[in-house]
C-alpha positions as YAML, in Angstrom:
chain: A
units: angstrom
residues:
- id: 1
  name: MET
  ca: [-1.72, -2.82, 8.97]
- id: 2
  name: HIS
  ca: [-1.81, -5.12, 12.04]
- id: 3
  name: ASP
  ca: [-0.91, -8.13, 9.17]
- id: 4
  name: ILE
  ca: [1.92, -6.74, 8.14]
- id: 5
  name: ALA
  ca: [3.28, -5.44, 11.47]
- id: 6
  name: ASP
  ca: [2.62, -9.58, 12.55]
- id: 7
  name: LEU
  ca: [4.58, -10.56, 9.92]
- id: 8
  name: ASP
  ca: [7.37, -7.85, 9.88]
- id: 9
  name: ALA
  ca: [6.87, -9.03, 13.94]
- id: 10
  name: ARG
  ca: [8.15, -13.07, 12.72]
- id: 11
  name: GLY
  ca: [10.98, -11.79, 10.97]
- id: 12
  name: ILE
  ca: [8.93, -12.13, 7.21]
- id: 13
  name: PRO
  ca: [9.89, -8.94, 5.59]
- id: 14
  name: GLY
  ca: [6.69, -7.27, 3.14]
- id: 15
  name: GLY
  ca: [5.18, -3.68, 2.77]
- id: 16
  name: MET
  ca: [1.47, -2.95, 2.06]
- id: 17
  name: ILE
  ca: [-0.17, -0.79, -0.98]
- id: 18
  name: ALA
  ca: [-3.06, 1.57, -0.20]
- id: 19
  name: THR
  ca: [-4.89, 4.13, -1.43]
- id: 20
  name: THR
  ca: [-4.11, 7.97, -1.12]
- id: 21
  name: ALA
  ca: [-7.82, 7.64, 0.97]
- id: 22
  name: PHE
  ca: [-6.06, 5.81, 3.75]
- id: 23
  name: GLU
  ca: [-2.39, 7.68, 4.43]
- id: 24
  name: GLU
  ca: [-4.12, 9.59, 7.11]
- id: 25
  name: ALA
  ca: [-5.39, 6.50, 9.29]
- id: 26
  name: ALA
  ca: [-2.51, 4.46, 8.03]
- id: 27
  name: ARG
  ca: [0.02, 6.81, 9.71]
- id: 28
  name: ALA
  ca: [-1.97, 7.22, 12.47]
- id: 29
  name: GLN
  ca: [-2.42, 3.49, 12.85]
- id: 30
  name: GLY
  ca: [1.44, 3.24, 12.55]
- id: 31
  name: GLU
  ca: [1.75, 5.40, 15.43]
- id: 32
  name: ALA
  ca: [-0.95, 3.79, 17.77]
- id: 33
  name: LEU
  ca: [1.41, 0.64, 17.12]
- id: 34
  name: GLY
  ca: [4.40, 2.12, 16.81]
- id: 35
  name: PHE
  ca: [4.77, 0.60, 13.47]
- id: 36
  name: ASN
  ca: [5.96, 2.13, 10.42]
- id: 37
  name: PRO
  ca: [5.64, -0.33, 7.67]
- id: 38
  name: ALA
  ca: [6.57, -0.07, 3.94]
- id: 39
  name: ILE
  ca: [3.33, 1.44, 2.69]
- id: 40
  name: VAL
  ca: [2.83, 2.56, -1.42]
- id: 41
  name: TYR
  ca: [0.02, 4.74, -2.26]
- id: 42
  name: VAL
  ca: [-1.95, 3.96, -5.05]
- id: 43
  name: PRO
  ca: [-4.63, 6.70, -6.71]
- id: 44
  name: HIS
  ca: [-8.17, 6.65, -4.88]
- id: 45
  name: PRO
  ca: [-10.79, 5.38, -5.36]
- id: 46
  name: ILE
  ca: [-9.94, 1.51, -6.98]
- id: 47
  name: GLN
  ca: [-13.70, 0.48, -7.60]
- id: 48
  name: ASP
  ca: [-15.55, 1.63, -11.32]
- id: 49
  name: ARG
  ca: [-11.74, 1.74, -12.55]
- id: 50
  name: THR
  ca: [-11.72, 0.00, -16.00]
- id: 51
  name: ASP
  ca: [-9.53, -2.76, -16.77]
- id: 52
  name: GLN
  ca: [-7.29, -0.26, -18.68]
- id: 53
  name: GLU
  ca: [-6.94, 2.17, -15.69]
- id: 54
  name: LEU
  ca: [-5.62, -0.51, -13.41]
- id: 55
  name: ARG
  ca: [-3.00, -1.37, -15.42]
- id: 56
  name: ASP
  ca: [-1.86, 1.90, -15.43]
- id: 57
  name: ILE
  ca: [-2.26, 2.63, -12.05]
- id: 58
  name: ALA
  ca: [-0.28, -0.69, -11.55]
- id: 59
  name: ASP
  ca: [2.04, 0.33, -13.94]
- id: 60
  name: ARG
  ca: [2.75, 3.55, -12.33]
- id: 61
  name: ALA
  ca: [3.25, 1.77, -8.99]
- id: 62
  name: LEU
  ca: [5.57, -0.65, -10.40]
- id: 63
  name: ASP
  ca: [8.95, 0.85, -9.51]
- id: 64
  name: SER
  ca: [7.51, 1.89, -5.77]
- id: 65
  name: VAL
  ca: [6.50, -2.14, -5.18]
- id: 66
  name: LEU
  ca: [9.59, -3.35, -6.92]
- id: 67
  name: ALA
  ca: [12.26, -0.79, -4.61]
- id: 68
  name: MET
  ca: [9.64, -1.69, -1.40]
- id: 69
  name: ILE
  ca: [9.91, -4.91, -1.65]
- id: 70
  name: THR
  ca: [13.74, -4.98, -2.57]
- id: 71
  name: SER
  ca: [15.31, -3.14, 0.27]
...
């Protein structure tokens, strides 16, 4: 969160991708920093996924990620 806030403060647009396990933490951190970044959440957990499962997660998130970085 601090990294994307720093980039934003320097005029560099961006967003972040996190798993659903971090939704509440990201919301709390954003409130503490006074920053509301663009975030795409993907299913948790990521570790121990097969290559195909990771590709499927990425495929399902692609439209949201593209919308995040082009808006």
